Tab-separated table of N, CA and C in Angstrom:
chain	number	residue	atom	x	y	z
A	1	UNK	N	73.663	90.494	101.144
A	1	UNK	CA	74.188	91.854	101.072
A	1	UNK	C	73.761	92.501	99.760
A	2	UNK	N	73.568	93.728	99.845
A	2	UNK	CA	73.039	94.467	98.434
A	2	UNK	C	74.354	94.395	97.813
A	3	UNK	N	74.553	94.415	96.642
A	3	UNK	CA	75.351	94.624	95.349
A	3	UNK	C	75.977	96.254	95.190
A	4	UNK	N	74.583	97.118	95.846
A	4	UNK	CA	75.263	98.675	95.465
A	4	UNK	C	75.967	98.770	97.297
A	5	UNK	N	75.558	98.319	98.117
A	5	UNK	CA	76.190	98.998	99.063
A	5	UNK	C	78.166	97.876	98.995
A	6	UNK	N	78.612	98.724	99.870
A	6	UNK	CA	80.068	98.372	99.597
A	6	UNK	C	80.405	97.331	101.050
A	7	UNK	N	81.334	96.213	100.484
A	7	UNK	CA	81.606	95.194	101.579
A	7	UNK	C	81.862	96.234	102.951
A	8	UNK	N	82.227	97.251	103.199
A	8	UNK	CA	83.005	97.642	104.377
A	8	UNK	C	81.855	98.031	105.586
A	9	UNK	N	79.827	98.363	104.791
A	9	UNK	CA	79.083	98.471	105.160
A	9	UNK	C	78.816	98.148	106.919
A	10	UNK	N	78.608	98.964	107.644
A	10	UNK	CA	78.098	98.346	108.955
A	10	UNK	C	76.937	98.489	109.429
A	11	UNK	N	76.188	97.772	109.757
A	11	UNK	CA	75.092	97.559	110.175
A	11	UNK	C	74.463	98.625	111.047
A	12	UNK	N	75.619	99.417	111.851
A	12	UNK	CA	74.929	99.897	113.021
A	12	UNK	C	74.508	101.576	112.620
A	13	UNK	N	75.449	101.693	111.257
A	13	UNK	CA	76.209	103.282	110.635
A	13	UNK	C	74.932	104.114	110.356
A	14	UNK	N	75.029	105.306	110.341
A	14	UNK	CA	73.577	106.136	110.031
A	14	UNK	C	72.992	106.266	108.981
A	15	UNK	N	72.137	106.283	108.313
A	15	UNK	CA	71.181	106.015	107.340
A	15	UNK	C	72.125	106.969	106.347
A	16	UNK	N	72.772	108.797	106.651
A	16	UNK	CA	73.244	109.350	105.874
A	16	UNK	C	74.938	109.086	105.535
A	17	UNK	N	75.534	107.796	106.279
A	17	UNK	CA	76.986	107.536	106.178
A	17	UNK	C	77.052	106.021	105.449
A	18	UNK	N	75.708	105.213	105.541
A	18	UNK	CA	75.438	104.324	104.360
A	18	UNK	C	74.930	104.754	103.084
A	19	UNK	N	74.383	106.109	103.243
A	19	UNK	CA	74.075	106.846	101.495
A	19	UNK	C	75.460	107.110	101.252
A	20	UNK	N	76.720	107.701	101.749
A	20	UNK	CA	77.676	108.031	101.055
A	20	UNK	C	78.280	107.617	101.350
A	21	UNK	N	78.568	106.460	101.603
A	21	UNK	CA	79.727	104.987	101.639
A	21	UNK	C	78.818	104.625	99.802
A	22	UNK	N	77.737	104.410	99.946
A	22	UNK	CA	76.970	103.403	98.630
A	22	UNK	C	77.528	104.137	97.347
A	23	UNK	N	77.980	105.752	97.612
A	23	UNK	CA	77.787	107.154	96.533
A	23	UNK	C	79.173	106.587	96.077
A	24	UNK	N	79.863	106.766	97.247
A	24	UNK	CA	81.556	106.853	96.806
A	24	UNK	C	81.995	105.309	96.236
A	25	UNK	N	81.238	104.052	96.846
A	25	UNK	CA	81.714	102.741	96.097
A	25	UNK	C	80.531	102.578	94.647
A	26	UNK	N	79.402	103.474	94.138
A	26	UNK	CA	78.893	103.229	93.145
A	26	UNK	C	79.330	104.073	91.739
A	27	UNK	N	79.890	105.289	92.188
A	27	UNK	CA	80.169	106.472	91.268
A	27	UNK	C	81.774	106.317	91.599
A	28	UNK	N	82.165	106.114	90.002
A	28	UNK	CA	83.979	105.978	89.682
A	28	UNK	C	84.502	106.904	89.267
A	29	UNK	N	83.769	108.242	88.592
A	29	UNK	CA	84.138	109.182	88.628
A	29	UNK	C	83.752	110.543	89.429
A	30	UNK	N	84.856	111.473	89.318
A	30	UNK	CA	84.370	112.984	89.989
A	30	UNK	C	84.906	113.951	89.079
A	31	UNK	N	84.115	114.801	89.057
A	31	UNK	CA	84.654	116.329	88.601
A	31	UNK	C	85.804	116.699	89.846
A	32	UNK	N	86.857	117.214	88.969
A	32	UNK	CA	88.117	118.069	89.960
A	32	UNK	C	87.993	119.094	89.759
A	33	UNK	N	88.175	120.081	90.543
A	33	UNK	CA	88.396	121.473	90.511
A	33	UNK	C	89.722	121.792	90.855
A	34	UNK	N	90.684	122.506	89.943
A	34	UNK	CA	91.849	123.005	90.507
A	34	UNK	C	92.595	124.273	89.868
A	35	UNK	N	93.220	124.918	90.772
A	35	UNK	CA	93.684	125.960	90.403
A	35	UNK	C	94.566	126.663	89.427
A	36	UNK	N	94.518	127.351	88.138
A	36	UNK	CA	95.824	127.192	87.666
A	36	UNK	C	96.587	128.276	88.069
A	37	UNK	N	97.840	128.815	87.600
A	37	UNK	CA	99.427	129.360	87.877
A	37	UNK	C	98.650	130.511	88.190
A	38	UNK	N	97.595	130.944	87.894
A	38	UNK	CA	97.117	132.843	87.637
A	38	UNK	C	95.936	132.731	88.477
A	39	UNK	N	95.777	131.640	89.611
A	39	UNK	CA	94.141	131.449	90.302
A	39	UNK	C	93.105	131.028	89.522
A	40	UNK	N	93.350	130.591	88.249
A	40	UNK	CA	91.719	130.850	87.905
A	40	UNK	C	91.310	129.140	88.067
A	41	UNK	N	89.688	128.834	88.012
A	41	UNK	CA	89.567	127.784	88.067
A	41	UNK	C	89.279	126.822	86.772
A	42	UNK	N	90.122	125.399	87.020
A	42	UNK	CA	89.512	124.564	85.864
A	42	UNK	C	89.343	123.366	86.732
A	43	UNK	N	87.749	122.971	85.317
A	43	UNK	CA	87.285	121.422	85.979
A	43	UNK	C	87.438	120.378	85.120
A	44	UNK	N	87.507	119.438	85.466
A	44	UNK	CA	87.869	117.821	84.546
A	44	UNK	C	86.967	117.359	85.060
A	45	UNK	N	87.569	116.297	84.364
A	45	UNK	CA	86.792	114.710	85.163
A	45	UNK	C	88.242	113.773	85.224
A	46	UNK	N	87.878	113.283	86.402
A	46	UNK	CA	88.900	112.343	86.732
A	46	UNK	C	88.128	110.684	87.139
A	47	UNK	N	88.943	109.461	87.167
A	47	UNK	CA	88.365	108.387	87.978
A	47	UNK	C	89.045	108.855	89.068
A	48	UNK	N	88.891	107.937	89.766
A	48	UNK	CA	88.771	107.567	91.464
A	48	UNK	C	88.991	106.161	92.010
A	49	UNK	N	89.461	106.242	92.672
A	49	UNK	CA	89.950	104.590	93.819
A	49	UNK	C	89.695	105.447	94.988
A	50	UNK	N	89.262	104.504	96.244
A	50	UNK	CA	89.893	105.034	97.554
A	50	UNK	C	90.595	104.345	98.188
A	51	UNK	N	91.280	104.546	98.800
A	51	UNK	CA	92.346	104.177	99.278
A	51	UNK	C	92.160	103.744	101.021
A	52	UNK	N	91.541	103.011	101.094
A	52	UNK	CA	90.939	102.983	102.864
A	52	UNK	C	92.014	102.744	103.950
A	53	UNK	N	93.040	102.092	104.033
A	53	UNK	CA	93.963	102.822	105.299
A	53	UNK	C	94.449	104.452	105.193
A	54	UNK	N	94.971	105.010	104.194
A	54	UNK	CA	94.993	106.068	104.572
A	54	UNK	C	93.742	107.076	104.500
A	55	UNK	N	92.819	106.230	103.671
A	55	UNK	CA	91.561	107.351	103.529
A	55	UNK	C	91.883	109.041	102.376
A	56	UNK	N	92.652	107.797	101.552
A	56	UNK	CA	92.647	109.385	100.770
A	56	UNK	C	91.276	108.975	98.858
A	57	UNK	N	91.668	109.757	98.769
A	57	UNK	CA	91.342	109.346	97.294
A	57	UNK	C	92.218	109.210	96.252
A	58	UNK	N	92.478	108.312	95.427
A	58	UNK	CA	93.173	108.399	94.952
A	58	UNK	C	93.240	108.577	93.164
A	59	UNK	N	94.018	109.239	92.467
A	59	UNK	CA	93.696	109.782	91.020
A	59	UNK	C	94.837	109.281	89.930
A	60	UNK	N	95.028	109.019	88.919
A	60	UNK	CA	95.641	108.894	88.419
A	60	UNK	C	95.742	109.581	86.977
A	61	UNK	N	96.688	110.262	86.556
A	61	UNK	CA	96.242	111.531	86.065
A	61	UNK	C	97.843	111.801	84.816
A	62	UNK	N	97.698	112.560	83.545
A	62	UNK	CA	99.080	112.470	82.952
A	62	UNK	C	99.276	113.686	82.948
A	63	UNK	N	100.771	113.878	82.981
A	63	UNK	CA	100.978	115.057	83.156
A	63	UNK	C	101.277	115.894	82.139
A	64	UNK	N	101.019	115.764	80.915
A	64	UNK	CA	100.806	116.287	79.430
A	64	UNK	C	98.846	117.401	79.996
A	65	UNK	N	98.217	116.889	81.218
A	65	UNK	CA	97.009	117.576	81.256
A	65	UNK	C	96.796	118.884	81.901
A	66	UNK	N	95.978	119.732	81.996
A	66	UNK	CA	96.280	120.715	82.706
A	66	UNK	C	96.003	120.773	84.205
A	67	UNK	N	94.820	119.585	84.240
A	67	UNK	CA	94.547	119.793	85.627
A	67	UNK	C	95.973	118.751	86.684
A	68	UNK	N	96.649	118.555	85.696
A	68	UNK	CA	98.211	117.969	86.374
A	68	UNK	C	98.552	118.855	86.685
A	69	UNK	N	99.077	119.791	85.900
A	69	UNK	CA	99.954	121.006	86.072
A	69	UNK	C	99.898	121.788	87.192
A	70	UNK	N	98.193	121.940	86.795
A	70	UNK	CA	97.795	122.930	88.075
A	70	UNK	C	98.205	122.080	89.645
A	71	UNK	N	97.458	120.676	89.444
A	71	UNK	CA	97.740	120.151	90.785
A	71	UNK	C	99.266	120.193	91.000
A	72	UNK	N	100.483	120.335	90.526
A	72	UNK	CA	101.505	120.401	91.028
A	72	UNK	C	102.309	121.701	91.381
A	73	UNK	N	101.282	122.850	90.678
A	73	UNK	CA	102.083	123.738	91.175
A	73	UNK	C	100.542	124.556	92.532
A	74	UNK	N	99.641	123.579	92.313
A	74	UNK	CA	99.271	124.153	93.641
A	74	UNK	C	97.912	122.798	94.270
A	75	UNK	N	98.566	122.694	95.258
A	75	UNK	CA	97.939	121.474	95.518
A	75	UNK	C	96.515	121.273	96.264
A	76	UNK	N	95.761	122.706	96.304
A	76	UNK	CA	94.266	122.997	96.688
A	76	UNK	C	93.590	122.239	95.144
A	77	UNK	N	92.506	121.155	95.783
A	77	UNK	CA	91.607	120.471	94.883
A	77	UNK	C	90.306	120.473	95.633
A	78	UNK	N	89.133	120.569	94.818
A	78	UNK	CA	87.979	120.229	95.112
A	78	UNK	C	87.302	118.704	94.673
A	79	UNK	N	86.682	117.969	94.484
A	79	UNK	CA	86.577	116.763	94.200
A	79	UNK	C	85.176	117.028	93.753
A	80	UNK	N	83.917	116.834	92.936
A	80	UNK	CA	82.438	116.395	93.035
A	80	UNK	C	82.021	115.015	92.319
A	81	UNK	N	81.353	114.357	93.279
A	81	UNK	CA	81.286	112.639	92.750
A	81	UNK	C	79.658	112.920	93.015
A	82	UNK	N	79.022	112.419	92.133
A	82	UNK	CA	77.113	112.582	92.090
A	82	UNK	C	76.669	111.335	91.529
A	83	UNK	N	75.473	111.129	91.859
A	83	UNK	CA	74.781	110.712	91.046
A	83	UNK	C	74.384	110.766	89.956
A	84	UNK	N	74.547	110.065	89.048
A	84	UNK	CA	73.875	110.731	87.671
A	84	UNK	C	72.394	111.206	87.249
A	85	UNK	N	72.007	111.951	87.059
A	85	UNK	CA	70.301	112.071	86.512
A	85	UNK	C	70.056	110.776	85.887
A	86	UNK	N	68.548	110.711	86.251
A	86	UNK	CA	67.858	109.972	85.470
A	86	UNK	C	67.063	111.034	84.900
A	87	UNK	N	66.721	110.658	83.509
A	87	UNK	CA	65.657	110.763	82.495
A	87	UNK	C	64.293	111.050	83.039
A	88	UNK	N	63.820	112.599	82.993
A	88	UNK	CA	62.795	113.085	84.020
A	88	UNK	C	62.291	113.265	85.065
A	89	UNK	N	63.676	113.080	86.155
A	89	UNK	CA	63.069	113.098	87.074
A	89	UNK	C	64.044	114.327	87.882
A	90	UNK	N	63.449	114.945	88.936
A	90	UNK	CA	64.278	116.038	89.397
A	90	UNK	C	65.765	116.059	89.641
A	91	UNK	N	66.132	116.794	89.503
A	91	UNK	CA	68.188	117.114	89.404
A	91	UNK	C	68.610	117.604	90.624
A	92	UNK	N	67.647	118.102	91.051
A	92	UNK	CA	67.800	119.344	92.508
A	92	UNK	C	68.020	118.561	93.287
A	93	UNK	N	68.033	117.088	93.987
A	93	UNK	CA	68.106	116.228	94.869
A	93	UNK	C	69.582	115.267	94.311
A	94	UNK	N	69.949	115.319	93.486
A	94	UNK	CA	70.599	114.555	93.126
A	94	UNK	C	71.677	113.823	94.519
A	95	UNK	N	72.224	113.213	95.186
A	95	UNK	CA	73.140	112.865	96.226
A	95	UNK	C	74.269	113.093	95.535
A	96	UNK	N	74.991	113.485	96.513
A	96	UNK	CA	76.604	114.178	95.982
A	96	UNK	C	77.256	114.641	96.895
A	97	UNK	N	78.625	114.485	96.807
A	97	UNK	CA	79.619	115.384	97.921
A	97	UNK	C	80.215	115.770	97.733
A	98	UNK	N	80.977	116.521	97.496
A	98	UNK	CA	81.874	118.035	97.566
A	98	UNK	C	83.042	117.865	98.636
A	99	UNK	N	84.367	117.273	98.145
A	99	UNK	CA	85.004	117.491	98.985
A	99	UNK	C	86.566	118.500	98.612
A	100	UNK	N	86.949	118.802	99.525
A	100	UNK	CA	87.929	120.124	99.416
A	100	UNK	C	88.886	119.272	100.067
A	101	UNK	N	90.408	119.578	99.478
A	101	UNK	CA	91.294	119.192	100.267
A	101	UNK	C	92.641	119.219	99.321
A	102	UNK	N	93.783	118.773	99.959
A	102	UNK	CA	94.765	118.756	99.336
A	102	UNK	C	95.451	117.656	98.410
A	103	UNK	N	96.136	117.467	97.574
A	103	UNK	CA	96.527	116.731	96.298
A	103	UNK	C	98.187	116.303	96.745
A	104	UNK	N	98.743	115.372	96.578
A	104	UNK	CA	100.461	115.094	96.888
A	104	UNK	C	100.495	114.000	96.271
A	105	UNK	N	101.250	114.165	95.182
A	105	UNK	CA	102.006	113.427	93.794
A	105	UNK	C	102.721	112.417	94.841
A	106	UNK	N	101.929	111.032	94.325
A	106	UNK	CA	103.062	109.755	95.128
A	106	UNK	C	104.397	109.876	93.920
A	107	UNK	N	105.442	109.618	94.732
A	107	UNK	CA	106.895	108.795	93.914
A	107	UNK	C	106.564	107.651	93.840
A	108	UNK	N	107.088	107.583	92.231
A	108	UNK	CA	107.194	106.402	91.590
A	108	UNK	C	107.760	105.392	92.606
A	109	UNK	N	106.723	104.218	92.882
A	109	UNK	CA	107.672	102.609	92.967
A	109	UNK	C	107.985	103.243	94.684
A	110	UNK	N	107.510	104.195	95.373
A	110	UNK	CA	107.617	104.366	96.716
A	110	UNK	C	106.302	103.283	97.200
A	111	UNK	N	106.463	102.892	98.397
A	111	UNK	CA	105.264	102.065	98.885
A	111	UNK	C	103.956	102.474	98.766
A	112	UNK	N	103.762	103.758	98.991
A	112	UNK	CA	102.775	104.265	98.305
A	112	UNK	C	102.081	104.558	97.606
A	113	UNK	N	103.005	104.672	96.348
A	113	UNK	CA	102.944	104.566	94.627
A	113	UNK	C	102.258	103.077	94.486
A	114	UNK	N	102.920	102.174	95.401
A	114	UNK	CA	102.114	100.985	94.832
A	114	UNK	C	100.712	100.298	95.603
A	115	UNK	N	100.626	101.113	96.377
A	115	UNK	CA	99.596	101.021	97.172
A	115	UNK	C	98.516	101.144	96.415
A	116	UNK	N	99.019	102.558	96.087
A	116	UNK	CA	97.653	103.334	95.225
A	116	UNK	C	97.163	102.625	93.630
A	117	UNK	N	98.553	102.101	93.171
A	117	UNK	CA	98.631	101.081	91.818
A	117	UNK	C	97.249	100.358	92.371
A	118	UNK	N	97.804	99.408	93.753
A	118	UNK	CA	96.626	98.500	93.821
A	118	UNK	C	94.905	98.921	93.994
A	119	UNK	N	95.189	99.459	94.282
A	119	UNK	CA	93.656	99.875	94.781
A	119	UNK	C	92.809	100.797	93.483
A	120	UNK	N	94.056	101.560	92.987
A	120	UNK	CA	93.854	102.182	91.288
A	120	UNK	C	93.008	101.138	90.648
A	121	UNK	N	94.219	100.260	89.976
A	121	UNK	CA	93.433	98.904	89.425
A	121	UNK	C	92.747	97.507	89.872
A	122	UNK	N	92.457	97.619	90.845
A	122	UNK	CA	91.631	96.517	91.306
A	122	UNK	C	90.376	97.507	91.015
A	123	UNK	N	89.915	98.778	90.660
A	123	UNK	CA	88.526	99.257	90.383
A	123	UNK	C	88.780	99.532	88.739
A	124	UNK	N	90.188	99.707	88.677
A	124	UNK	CA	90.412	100.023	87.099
A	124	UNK	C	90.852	99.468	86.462
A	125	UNK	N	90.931	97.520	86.203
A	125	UNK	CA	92.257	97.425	85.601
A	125	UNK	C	92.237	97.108	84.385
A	126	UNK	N	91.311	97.772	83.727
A	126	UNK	CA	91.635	98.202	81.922
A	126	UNK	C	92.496	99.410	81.761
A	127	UNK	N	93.341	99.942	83.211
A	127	UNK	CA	94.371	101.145	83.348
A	127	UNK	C	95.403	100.916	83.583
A	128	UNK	N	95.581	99.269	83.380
A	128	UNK	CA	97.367	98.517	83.469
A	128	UNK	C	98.155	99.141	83.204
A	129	UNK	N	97.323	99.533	81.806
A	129	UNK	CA	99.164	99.635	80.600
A	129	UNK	C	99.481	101.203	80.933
A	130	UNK	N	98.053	102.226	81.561
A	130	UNK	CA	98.349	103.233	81.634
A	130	UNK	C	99.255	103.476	82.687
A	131	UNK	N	99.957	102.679	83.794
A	131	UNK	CA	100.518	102.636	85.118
A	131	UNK	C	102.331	102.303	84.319
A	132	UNK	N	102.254	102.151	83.398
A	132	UNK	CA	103.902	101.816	82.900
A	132	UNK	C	104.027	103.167	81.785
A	133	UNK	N	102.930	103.642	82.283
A	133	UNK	CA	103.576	104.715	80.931
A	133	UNK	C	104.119	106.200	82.109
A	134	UNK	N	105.428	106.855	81.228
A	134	UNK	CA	106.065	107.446	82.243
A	134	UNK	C	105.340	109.127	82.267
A	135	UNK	N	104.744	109.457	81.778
A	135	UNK	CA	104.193	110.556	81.687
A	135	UNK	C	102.361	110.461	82.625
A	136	UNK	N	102.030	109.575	83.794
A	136	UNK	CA	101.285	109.688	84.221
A	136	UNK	C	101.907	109.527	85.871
A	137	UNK	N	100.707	109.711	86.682
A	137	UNK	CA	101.277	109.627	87.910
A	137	UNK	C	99.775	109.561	88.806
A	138	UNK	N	100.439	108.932	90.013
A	138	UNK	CA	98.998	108.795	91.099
A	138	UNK	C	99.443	110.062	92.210
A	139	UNK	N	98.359	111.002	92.425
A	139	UNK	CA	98.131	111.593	93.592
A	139	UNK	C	97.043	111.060	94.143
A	140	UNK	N	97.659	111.421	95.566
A	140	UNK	CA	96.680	110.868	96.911
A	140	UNK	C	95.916	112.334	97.370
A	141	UNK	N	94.608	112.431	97.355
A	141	UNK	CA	93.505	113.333	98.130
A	141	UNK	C	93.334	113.013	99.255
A	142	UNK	N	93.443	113.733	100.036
A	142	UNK	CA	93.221	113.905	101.366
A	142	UNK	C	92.026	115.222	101.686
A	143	UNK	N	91.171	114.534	102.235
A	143	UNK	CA	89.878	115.695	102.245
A	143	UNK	C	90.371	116.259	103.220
A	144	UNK	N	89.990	117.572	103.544
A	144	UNK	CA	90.103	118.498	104.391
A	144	UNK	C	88.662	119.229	105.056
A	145	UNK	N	87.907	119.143	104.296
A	145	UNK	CA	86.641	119.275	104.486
A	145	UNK	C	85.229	118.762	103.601
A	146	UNK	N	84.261	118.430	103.889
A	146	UNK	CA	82.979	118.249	102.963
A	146	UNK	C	81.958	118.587	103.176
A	147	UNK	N	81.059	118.338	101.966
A	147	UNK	CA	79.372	118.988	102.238
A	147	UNK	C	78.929	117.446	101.512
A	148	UNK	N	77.986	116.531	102.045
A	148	UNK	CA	77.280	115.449	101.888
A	148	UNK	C	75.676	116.215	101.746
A	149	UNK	N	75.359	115.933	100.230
A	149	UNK	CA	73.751	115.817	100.033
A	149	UNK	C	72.937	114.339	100.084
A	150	UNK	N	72.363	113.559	100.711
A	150	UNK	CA	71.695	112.711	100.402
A	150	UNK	C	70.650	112.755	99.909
A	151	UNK	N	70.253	114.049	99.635
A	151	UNK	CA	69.176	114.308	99.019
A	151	UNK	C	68.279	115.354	99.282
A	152	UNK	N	67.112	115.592	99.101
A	152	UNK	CA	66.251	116.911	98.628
A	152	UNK	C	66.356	117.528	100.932
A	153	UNK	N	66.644	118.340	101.083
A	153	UNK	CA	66.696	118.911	102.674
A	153	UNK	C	67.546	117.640	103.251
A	154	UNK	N	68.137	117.170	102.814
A	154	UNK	CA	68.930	115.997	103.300
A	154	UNK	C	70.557	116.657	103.410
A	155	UNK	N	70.682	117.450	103.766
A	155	UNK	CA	72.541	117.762	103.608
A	155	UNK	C	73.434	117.860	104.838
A	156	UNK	N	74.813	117.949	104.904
A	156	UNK	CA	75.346	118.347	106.153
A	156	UNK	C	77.049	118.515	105.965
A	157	UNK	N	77.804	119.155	106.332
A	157	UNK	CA	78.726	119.006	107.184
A	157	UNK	C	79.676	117.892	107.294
A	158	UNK	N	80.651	117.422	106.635
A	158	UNK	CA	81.712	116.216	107.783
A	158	UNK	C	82.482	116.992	107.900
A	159	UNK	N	83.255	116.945	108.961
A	159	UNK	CA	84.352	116.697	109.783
A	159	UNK	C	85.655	115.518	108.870
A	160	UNK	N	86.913	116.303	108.771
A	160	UNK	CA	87.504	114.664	108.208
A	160	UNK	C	87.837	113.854	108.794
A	161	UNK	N	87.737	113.467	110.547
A	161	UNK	CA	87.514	112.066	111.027
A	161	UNK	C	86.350	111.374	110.319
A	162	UNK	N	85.199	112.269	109.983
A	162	UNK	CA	83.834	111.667	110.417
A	162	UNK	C	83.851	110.880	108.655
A	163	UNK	N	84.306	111.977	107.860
A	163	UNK	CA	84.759	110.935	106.187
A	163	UNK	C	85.568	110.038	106.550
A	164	UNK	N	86.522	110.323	107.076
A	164	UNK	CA	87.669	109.216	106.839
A	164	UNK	C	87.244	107.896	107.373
A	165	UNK	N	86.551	108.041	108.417
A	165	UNK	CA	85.820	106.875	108.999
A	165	UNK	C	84.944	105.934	107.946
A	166	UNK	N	84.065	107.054	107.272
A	166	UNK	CA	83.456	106.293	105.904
A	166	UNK	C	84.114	105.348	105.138
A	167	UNK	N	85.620	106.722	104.303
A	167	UNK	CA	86.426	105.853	103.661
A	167	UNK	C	87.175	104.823	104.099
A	168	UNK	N	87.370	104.304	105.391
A	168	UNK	CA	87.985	103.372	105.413
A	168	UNK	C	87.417	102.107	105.613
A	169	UNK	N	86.190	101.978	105.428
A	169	UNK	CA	85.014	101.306	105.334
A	169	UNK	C	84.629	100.313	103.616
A	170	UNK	N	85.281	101.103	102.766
A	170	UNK	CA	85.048	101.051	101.411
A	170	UNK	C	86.131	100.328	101.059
């Protein structure tokens, strides 16, 4: 088995749903996009877990930040997870997806909360100590829609069966 593609890989899957199964288990972070109190937009960077039975994404985030704030008083998020450039070579192709969807703050120590703990740190767990501190918290992403580039005229469209199917693969 390759090293970059992810155990959940299937053999039979389409050339463009094994590029972004490989995107989402090789790249740990994404830019967020979210709204603040007055509409306007701000972007971060966040890590990432996914969460494959429910297929969300999952974030862990303190709420001293702004893109907390915003996510709680409005729970429209955009997500972008890419490839990184290499050193001379074109940017315009880069693989990347764009997903849109909604944000919902797990409760503490609910089954969910620890769901997401696990799957948080089994990709993060130099983020232990950050999971006992009381001023952070995990929201779950739930895509609502996406745009998948695999590359240069390579783009398309999912459907969120057709992601979620991905993510629960990963």
């Amino acid at each position: 088995m390759n090293p970059e593609e992810p155990e959940g890989a299937q053999p039979h899957e389409s050339r463009l749903n094994r590029a972004l199964r490989t995107l989402l288990h090789t790249q740990r972070v994404a830019a967020l996009g979210t709204l603040n109190g007055q509409g306007k937009p701000f972007v971060s960077m966040v890590p990432f877990a996914i969460e494959p039975h429910s297929a969300t994404l999952i974030v862990h985030v303190s709420l001293l930040a702004p893109h907390t704030r915003n996510l709680m008083s409005d729970p429209a998020v955009s997500l972008l997870v890419m490839q990184p450039e290499a050193p001379g070579e074109p940017v315009h192709a880069l693989p990347r997806v764009s997903l849109d969807g909604t944000a919902a703050r797990l409760k503490p120590e609910s089954d969910a909360w620890q769901t997401a703990k696990r799957v948080y740190l089994a990709r993060f767990p130099d983020a232990e100590m950050m999971t006992r501190l009381g001023d952070f918290s995990f929201f779950a992403i739930t895509a609502l829609e996406a745009r998948h580039v695999a590359g240069f005229g390579s783009a398309r469209p999912l459907e969120p069966e057709d992601l979620a199917r991905v993510l629960r693969h990963l």
